[in-house]
Coordinates of C-alpha atoms in Angstrom, one line a residue:
M238 CA 43.5 -4.9 -10.8
N239 CA 40.5 -7.4 -11.2
F240 CA 42.5 -10.3 -12.3
P241 CA 45.7 -10.3 -10.4
Y242 CA 46.7 -14.0 -11.5
E243 CA 46.1 -13.7 -15.2
S244 CA 49.6 -14.2 -16.2
E245 CA 50.1 -17.4 -14.1
L246 CA 47.0 -18.8 -15.5
K247 CA 48.0 -18.0 -19.2
A248 CA 51.3 -19.6 -18.3
L249 CA 49.5 -22.9 -17.1
K250 CA 47.5 -23.0 -20.3
R251 CA 50.3 -22.6 -22.6
S252 CA 52.2 -25.6 -21.0
G253 CA 49.2 -27.8 -20.8
R254 CA 49.2 -27.9 -17.0
Y255 CA 45.9 -25.7 -16.6
R256 CA 43.5 -27.8 -14.4
E257 CA 39.7 -27.8 -14.0
R258 CA 37.2 -29.4 -11.8
S259 CA 34.4 -31.2 -13.5
I260 CA 31.5 -33.1 -11.7
R261 CA 32.0 -36.9 -11.4
N262 CA 30.3 -38.6 -14.4
A263 CA 28.3 -41.6 -12.9
G264 CA 28.1 -43.3 -16.3
L265 CA 31.9 -43.7 -16.5
I266 CA 33.8 -46.7 -14.8
D267 CA 36.2 -45.5 -12.2
A268 CA 39.7 -46.5 -12.9
A269 CA 41.1 -43.2 -11.7
S270 CA 40.3 -42.8 -8.0
N271 CA 41.9 -44.3 -4.8
D272 CA 38.9 -46.4 -3.8
Y273 CA 41.0 -49.5 -4.1
L274 CA 38.7 -52.1 -2.7
G275 CA 35.4 -50.2 -3.9
L276 CA 34.2 -49.9 -0.4
A277 CA 33.1 -46.3 -1.0
E278 CA 30.2 -48.1 -3.2
H279 CA 29.3 -50.7 -0.5
K280 CA 25.8 -49.4 0.7
E281 CA 25.7 -51.8 3.5
L282 CA 28.8 -50.0 5.1
H283 CA 26.9 -46.7 4.9
M284 CA 23.9 -48.3 6.5
K285 CA 26.0 -49.6 9.4
A286 CA 27.6 -46.2 9.8
C287 CA 24.2 -44.5 10.0
E288 CA 22.9 -47.2 12.5
T289 CA 26.1 -46.7 14.6
L290 CA 25.4 -42.9 14.8
S291 CA 21.7 -43.5 15.6
H292 CA 22.7 -44.8 19.1
Y293 CA 23.9 -41.3 20.0
S294 CA 22.3 -37.9 20.8
D295 CA 24.7 -36.0 18.5
H296 CA 26.0 -36.8 14.9
A297 CA 28.8 -34.3 14.7
P298 CA 32.1 -33.7 17.0
K299 CA 31.2 -30.0 17.7
A300 CA 34.5 -29.1 19.0
S301 CA 38.2 -30.0 18.8
M302 CA 39.3 -33.1 20.5
L303 CA 40.9 -31.3 23.4
V304 CA 37.7 -29.4 24.2
N305 CA 34.7 -31.9 24.1
G306 CA 34.9 -33.2 20.5
Y307 CA 36.7 -36.4 21.4
H308 CA 33.8 -38.9 20.9
P309 CA 33.4 -42.7 21.8
I310 CA 33.2 -43.4 17.9
H311 CA 36.6 -41.9 17.6
A312 CA 37.9 -43.7 20.6
A313 CA 36.5 -47.1 19.5
F314 CA 38.0 -46.7 16.0
E315 CA 41.3 -45.9 17.4
E316 CA 41.3 -49.0 19.6
A317 CA 40.5 -51.2 16.7
L318 CA 43.2 -49.6 14.5
C319 CA 45.8 -50.2 17.2
K320 CA 44.8 -54.0 17.6
A321 CA 44.9 -54.4 14.0
N322 CA 48.2 -52.9 13.5
G323 CA 50.2 -53.5 16.6
F324 CA 50.5 -50.1 18.0
E325 CA 50.1 -48.8 21.4
A326 CA 48.0 -45.7 20.7
G327 CA 46.1 -43.9 17.9
I328 CA 44.7 -40.5 16.9
V329 CA 41.9 -39.9 14.2
M330 CA 42.7 -36.8 12.3
G331 CA 40.7 -34.8 9.7
S332 CA 42.7 -35.9 6.5
G333 CA 46.0 -37.3 5.3
F334 CA 47.0 -33.9 4.2
N335 CA 46.7 -32.1 7.4
A336 CA 47.9 -35.3 9.4
N337 CA 51.2 -35.1 7.4
I338 CA 51.5 -31.3 7.9
G339 CA 50.6 -31.6 11.7
L340 CA 53.0 -34.4 12.3
I341 CA 56.1 -33.1 10.6
E342 CA 55.6 -29.5 11.9
A343 CA 55.3 -30.9 15.3
L344 CA 58.0 -33.6 15.4
V345 CA 60.8 -31.9 13.7
R346 CA 62.0 -29.3 16.4
K347 CA 65.0 -26.8 16.2
G348 CA 68.2 -28.9 16.1
D349 CA 66.4 -31.9 14.6
V350 CA 67.0 -33.2 11.2
L351 CA 64.2 -34.5 8.8
L352 CA 65.2 -36.9 6.3
M353 CA 62.6 -37.2 3.6
D354 CA 62.3 -39.2 0.4
E355 CA 62.1 -37.0 -2.4
E356 CA 58.9 -38.5 -3.8
Y357 CA 57.1 -38.0 -0.5
H358 CA 53.5 -36.6 -0.9
A359 CA 53.2 -32.8 -1.2
S360 CA 51.5 -32.7 2.2
G361 CA 54.8 -33.8 3.7
I362 CA 56.7 -31.4 1.7
A363 CA 54.5 -28.6 2.9
G364 CA 54.9 -29.7 6.5
A365 CA 58.7 -29.7 6.2
R366 CA 58.6 -26.1 4.9
M367 CA 56.9 -25.2 8.2
C368 CA 59.2 -27.2 10.7
E369 CA 61.9 -25.6 12.7
G370 CA 64.7 -28.2 12.1
E371 CA 66.8 -29.0 9.0
V372 CA 65.3 -30.7 6.1
V373 CA 67.2 -33.0 3.8
F374 CA 65.6 -34.8 0.8
F375 CA 67.3 -38.1 -0.4
P376 CA 67.0 -39.6 -3.7
H377 CA 64.0 -41.9 -4.0
N378 CA 64.4 -45.3 -2.0
D379 CA 68.4 -44.7 -2.1
T380 CA 69.8 -46.7 0.8
K381 CA 73.3 -45.6 0.2
V382 CA 72.6 -41.8 0.3
L383 CA 70.2 -42.3 3.2
Q384 CA 72.7 -44.3 5.3
R385 CA 75.2 -41.5 4.5
E386 CA 72.9 -38.8 5.8
L387 CA 72.1 -40.9 8.9
E388 CA 75.7 -41.2 9.7
H389 CA 76.5 -37.5 9.0
F390 CA 73.6 -36.5 11.4
K391 CA 74.4 -39.3 14.1
G392 CA 73.8 -37.7 17.5
K393 CA 70.9 -35.5 16.6
R394 CA 67.2 -36.5 16.7
I395 CA 66.5 -37.8 13.3
V396 CA 63.0 -38.1 11.7
V397 CA 62.9 -40.2 8.6
A398 CA 59.7 -39.8 6.2
I399 CA 58.9 -42.4 3.8
E400 CA 55.7 -43.9 2.1
G401 CA 54.8 -47.5 2.1
I402 CA 53.5 -47.4 -1.6
Y403 CA 54.3 -44.1 -3.5
S404 CA 51.3 -42.5 -4.8
M405 CA 52.3 -42.0 -8.4
G406 CA 55.1 -44.4 -8.9
G407 CA 53.1 -47.1 -7.2
D408 CA 56.3 -48.6 -6.0
L409 CA 57.2 -49.9 -2.5
V410 CA 59.7 -48.4 -0.1
S411 CA 62.5 -50.9 0.3
R412 CA 62.7 -53.0 3.3
E413 CA 66.4 -51.8 3.7
I414 CA 65.1 -48.1 4.2
I415 CA 63.0 -49.2 7.2
E416 CA 65.9 -51.3 8.6
L417 CA 68.2 -48.3 8.2
A418 CA 66.0 -45.9 10.2
M419 CA 65.7 -48.7 12.9
A420 CA 69.2 -49.2 13.1
Y421 CA 70.1 -45.5 13.7
E422 CA 67.2 -45.2 16.2
S423 CA 65.5 -42.5 14.1
V424 CA 61.7 -41.5 14.5
L425 CA 60.2 -43.1 11.4
I426 CA 57.2 -41.8 9.7
L427 CA 55.4 -44.2 7.5
D428 CA 52.9 -42.7 5.2
E429 CA 50.5 -45.8 4.5
A430 CA 48.0 -43.9 2.5
H431 CA 48.2 -46.1 -0.5
S432 CA 49.5 -49.3 1.1
S433 CA 47.1 -49.8 4.0
G434 CA 44.2 -52.1 2.9
V435 CA 46.2 -53.2 -0.2
I436 CA 49.2 -55.0 0.8
G437 CA 50.3 -57.5 3.7
E438 CA 49.0 -60.9 4.8
K439 CA 46.3 -58.9 6.7
L440 CA 46.0 -56.0 4.2
M441 CA 47.4 -53.6 6.9
G442 CA 50.2 -52.4 4.9
I443 CA 54.0 -52.1 4.6
L444 CA 54.9 -53.4 8.0
D445 CA 52.5 -56.4 7.6
Y446 CA 53.9 -57.0 4.3
Y447 CA 57.4 -57.1 5.4
G448 CA 56.5 -58.9 8.7
I449 CA 58.2 -56.1 10.8
E450 CA 56.8 -55.5 14.2
P451 CA 56.2 -51.8 15.1
T452 CA 58.8 -50.1 17.4
P453 CA 58.3 -47.2 19.8
L454 CA 60.0 -44.9 17.3
M455 CA 57.6 -45.8 14.3
I456 CA 54.7 -43.8 13.4
K457 CA 52.1 -44.9 10.9
M458 CA 50.0 -42.5 9.2
G459 CA 47.0 -43.9 7.2
T460 CA 44.3 -42.3 5.4
L461 CA 40.5 -43.3 5.3
G462 CA 39.7 -41.8 2.0
K463 CA 41.4 -44.5 -0.1
A464 CA 41.1 -48.3 0.7
Y465 CA 38.7 -47.5 3.6
G466 CA 36.1 -45.9 1.4
S467 CA 35.4 -43.0 3.7
F468 CA 37.2 -39.6 4.7
G469 CA 39.8 -38.6 7.2
A470 CA 43.0 -40.2 8.6
Y471 CA 44.8 -41.7 11.5
V472 CA 48.2 -41.8 13.2
L473 CA 49.4 -44.7 15.2
S474 CA 52.3 -44.7 17.4
S475 CA 53.7 -45.4 21.0
E476 CA 51.8 -43.9 23.8
H477 CA 54.8 -41.4 24.5
I478 CA 54.5 -40.1 20.9
S479 CA 50.9 -40.0 21.0
H480 CA 51.0 -37.9 24.1
Y481 CA 53.4 -35.5 22.6
L482 CA 51.2 -35.1 19.4
I483 CA 48.2 -34.4 21.6
N484 CA 50.0 -31.7 23.2
R485 CA 52.0 -30.3 20.1
A486 CA 50.3 -31.1 16.7
K487 CA 48.2 -28.1 15.8
N488 CA 45.8 -30.0 13.6
V489 CA 44.7 -31.9 16.6
I490 CA 44.6 -29.0 19.1
Y491 CA 43.1 -26.4 17.0
A492 CA 41.0 -28.4 14.4
T493 CA 37.4 -29.6 15.0
A494 CA 37.6 -33.4 15.6
P495 CA 36.9 -35.6 12.7
S496 CA 33.3 -36.3 11.4
L497 CA 31.7 -39.0 13.6
Y498 CA 30.0 -40.4 10.3
D499 CA 33.2 -40.9 8.3
T500 CA 34.9 -42.3 11.4
A501 CA 32.1 -45.0 12.1
L502 CA 32.2 -45.8 8.3
A503 CA 35.8 -46.3 8.3
H504 CA 35.6 -48.5 11.3
H505 CA 33.0 -50.7 9.5
A506 CA 35.3 -50.7 6.4
L507 CA 38.2 -52.1 8.7
E508 CA 35.9 -54.8 9.9
Y509 CA 34.9 -55.6 6.3
I510 CA 38.7 -55.8 5.4
Q511 CA 39.4 -58.1 8.4
T512 CA 36.5 -60.4 7.7
H513 CA 37.1 -60.7 3.8
T514 CA 41.0 -60.6 3.8
E515 CA 41.6 -63.6 1.7
A516 CA 39.0 -62.9 -1.0
L517 CA 40.2 -59.3 -1.2
R518 CA 43.8 -60.4 -1.5
E519 CA 43.0 -62.8 -4.4
A520 CA 41.0 -60.1 -6.0
I521 CA 44.1 -57.9 -5.9
R522 CA 46.4 -60.7 -7.0
S523 CA 44.3 -61.4 -10.0
R524 CA 44.2 -57.7 -11.2
Q525 CA 48.0 -57.5 -10.7
K526 CA 48.6 -60.5 -12.8
I527 CA 46.3 -59.0 -15.8
V528 CA 48.1 -55.8 -15.6
Y529 CA 51.5 -57.7 -15.8
D530 CA 50.2 -60.0 -18.5
T531 CA 49.1 -57.1 -20.8
L532 CA 51.1 -54.1 -20.0
G533 CA 54.3 -55.8 -18.6
I534 CA 53.9 -53.6 -15.5
E535 CA 54.7 -55.2 -12.0
C536 CA 52.3 -53.5 -9.5
A537 CA 53.1 -53.6 -5.7
G538 CA 49.6 -52.5 -5.2
L539 CA 46.8 -51.5 -7.5
I540 CA 48.4 -48.3 -8.9
V541 CA 49.5 -48.6 -12.5
P542 CA 51.6 -45.8 -13.8
I543 CA 52.1 -45.3 -17.4
E544 CA 54.6 -42.7 -18.5
I545 CA 53.6 -40.7 -21.3
G546 CA 55.8 -37.7 -21.0
D547 CA 53.6 -34.9 -22.7
N548 CA 50.9 -33.1 -21.0
R549 CA 48.6 -32.7 -23.9
E550 CA 49.0 -36.4 -25.0
V551 CA 48.0 -37.7 -21.6
M552 CA 44.7 -35.8 -21.8
R553 CA 44.2 -37.1 -25.2
L554 CA 44.6 -40.5 -24.2
Q555 CA 42.5 -40.2 -21.4
E556 CA 39.6 -38.9 -23.5
I557 CA 40.1 -41.9 -25.9
L558 CA 39.3 -44.2 -23.2
K559 CA 36.5 -42.4 -21.8
N560 CA 34.8 -42.0 -25.3
E561 CA 35.6 -45.5 -26.5
M562 CA 35.3 -47.6 -23.5
G563 CA 33.5 -45.5 -21.0
V564 CA 36.3 -45.8 -18.5
H565 CA 38.1 -42.9 -16.5
V566 CA 41.7 -43.2 -15.8
G567 CA 43.7 -40.4 -14.2
A568 CA 46.0 -38.0 -16.3
I569 CA 48.5 -36.8 -14.2
R570 CA 50.8 -33.7 -15.2
Q571 CA 53.4 -31.8 -13.8
P572 CA 54.2 -30.7 -11.2
T573 CA 52.5 -33.7 -9.4
V574 CA 54.8 -35.8 -11.5
K575 CA 58.2 -35.2 -13.2
K576 CA 56.8 -36.6 -16.5
A577 CA 53.1 -36.9 -17.2
I578 CA 51.6 -40.3 -16.7
L579 CA 48.4 -42.1 -17.2
R580 CA 47.5 -43.4 -13.7
L581 CA 45.3 -46.6 -14.0
I582 CA 43.9 -47.9 -10.8
A583 CA 43.1 -51.6 -11.1
R584 CA 40.2 -51.3 -8.6
V585 CA 38.7 -54.6 -7.4
E586 CA 35.3 -53.4 -8.2
I587 CA 36.4 -53.5 -12.1
S588 CA 35.6 -56.8 -13.6
E589 CA 38.7 -58.8 -14.7
A590 CA 37.4 -59.0 -18.1
L591 CA 37.0 -55.2 -18.4
L592 CA 40.3 -54.5 -16.6
R593 CA 42.0 -56.9 -19.4
N594 CA 40.1 -55.0 -22.2
V595 CA 41.3 -51.6 -20.9
C596 CA 44.9 -52.7 -20.6
E597 CA 44.8 -54.3 -24.2
R598 CA 43.4 -51.0 -25.6
L599 CA 46.1 -49.0 -23.9
M600 CA 48.6 -51.3 -25.5
Q601 CA 47.2 -50.1 -28.8
I602 CA 47.4 -46.5 -28.2
W603 CA 50.4 -46.1 -25.8
V604 CA 53.5 -45.1 -27.9
K605 CA 56.4 -46.3 -25.6

């Protein structure tokens, strides 16, 4: 049998869910990626990362962190992240996907309970399938159901997993969800992939946004491939939980340590965010206002989800914007979302005039 998955591929094509890779077209304006602040295009950050690497005899980690892959570049970035976010300890990791899997598989032991928002990222769901404890998905941002589950499992070790800004809906986790987890003394995983660098007085994410101080039971997972314009991830926590993860998380123990270049690049991106905070916040606010004024959509961050509902129609609309305006927006289909959406990212590198034009054209072609 030379084509063992032919029937599955045909079914995907029939339903409009078949996916293909295409090489990025540099001639298109990027309104699809998660490079929210445009830092992936800042050449000075690249040059600074190369300069940092030039001070060392090696430019690759060479081994896992627990062999001899833990480098001064890793340690310096972890220290800077802890200082910026108010946590005791940090661990840089290879990607947000493997950080979520490693975290959840390690933290949820036999006899424990994981309470996860139903719209948590696919990486967390994959981790949930690997863990030894009981897994319960609660309705998205539903405080009443979460409180009922917390009360039901009182007395056990409970892990609650939520996102700061949800990647497809673009909405914030409610403050009440965080406060419930704190009140019931649950271990709280905050996936800040789409909120770190985008919201908060210091642009540090959801805790910064709500003015909540980290507690010893909070774990912040952030990615470096979005607002930070690099690649990789980090986990911030108490010293106690950090020591546990170093001894239990398989992605820390068995994987080669993260890229030194990407870690150095992310460190310089953090410094850029810290020294340009107010200008970035103003750029974010102005783009949120344009989206609200033209589309009537209130954005928590820079994700603008436009529900289309049809897999083929969302691809057609994406092509219209490419061909007419030279703008690439995301066309997201099932199973990533329940109903197909155009996912416009109002990146700060997109001029305000162009963003307004794109939104106005969307209003013309979008049938609500």
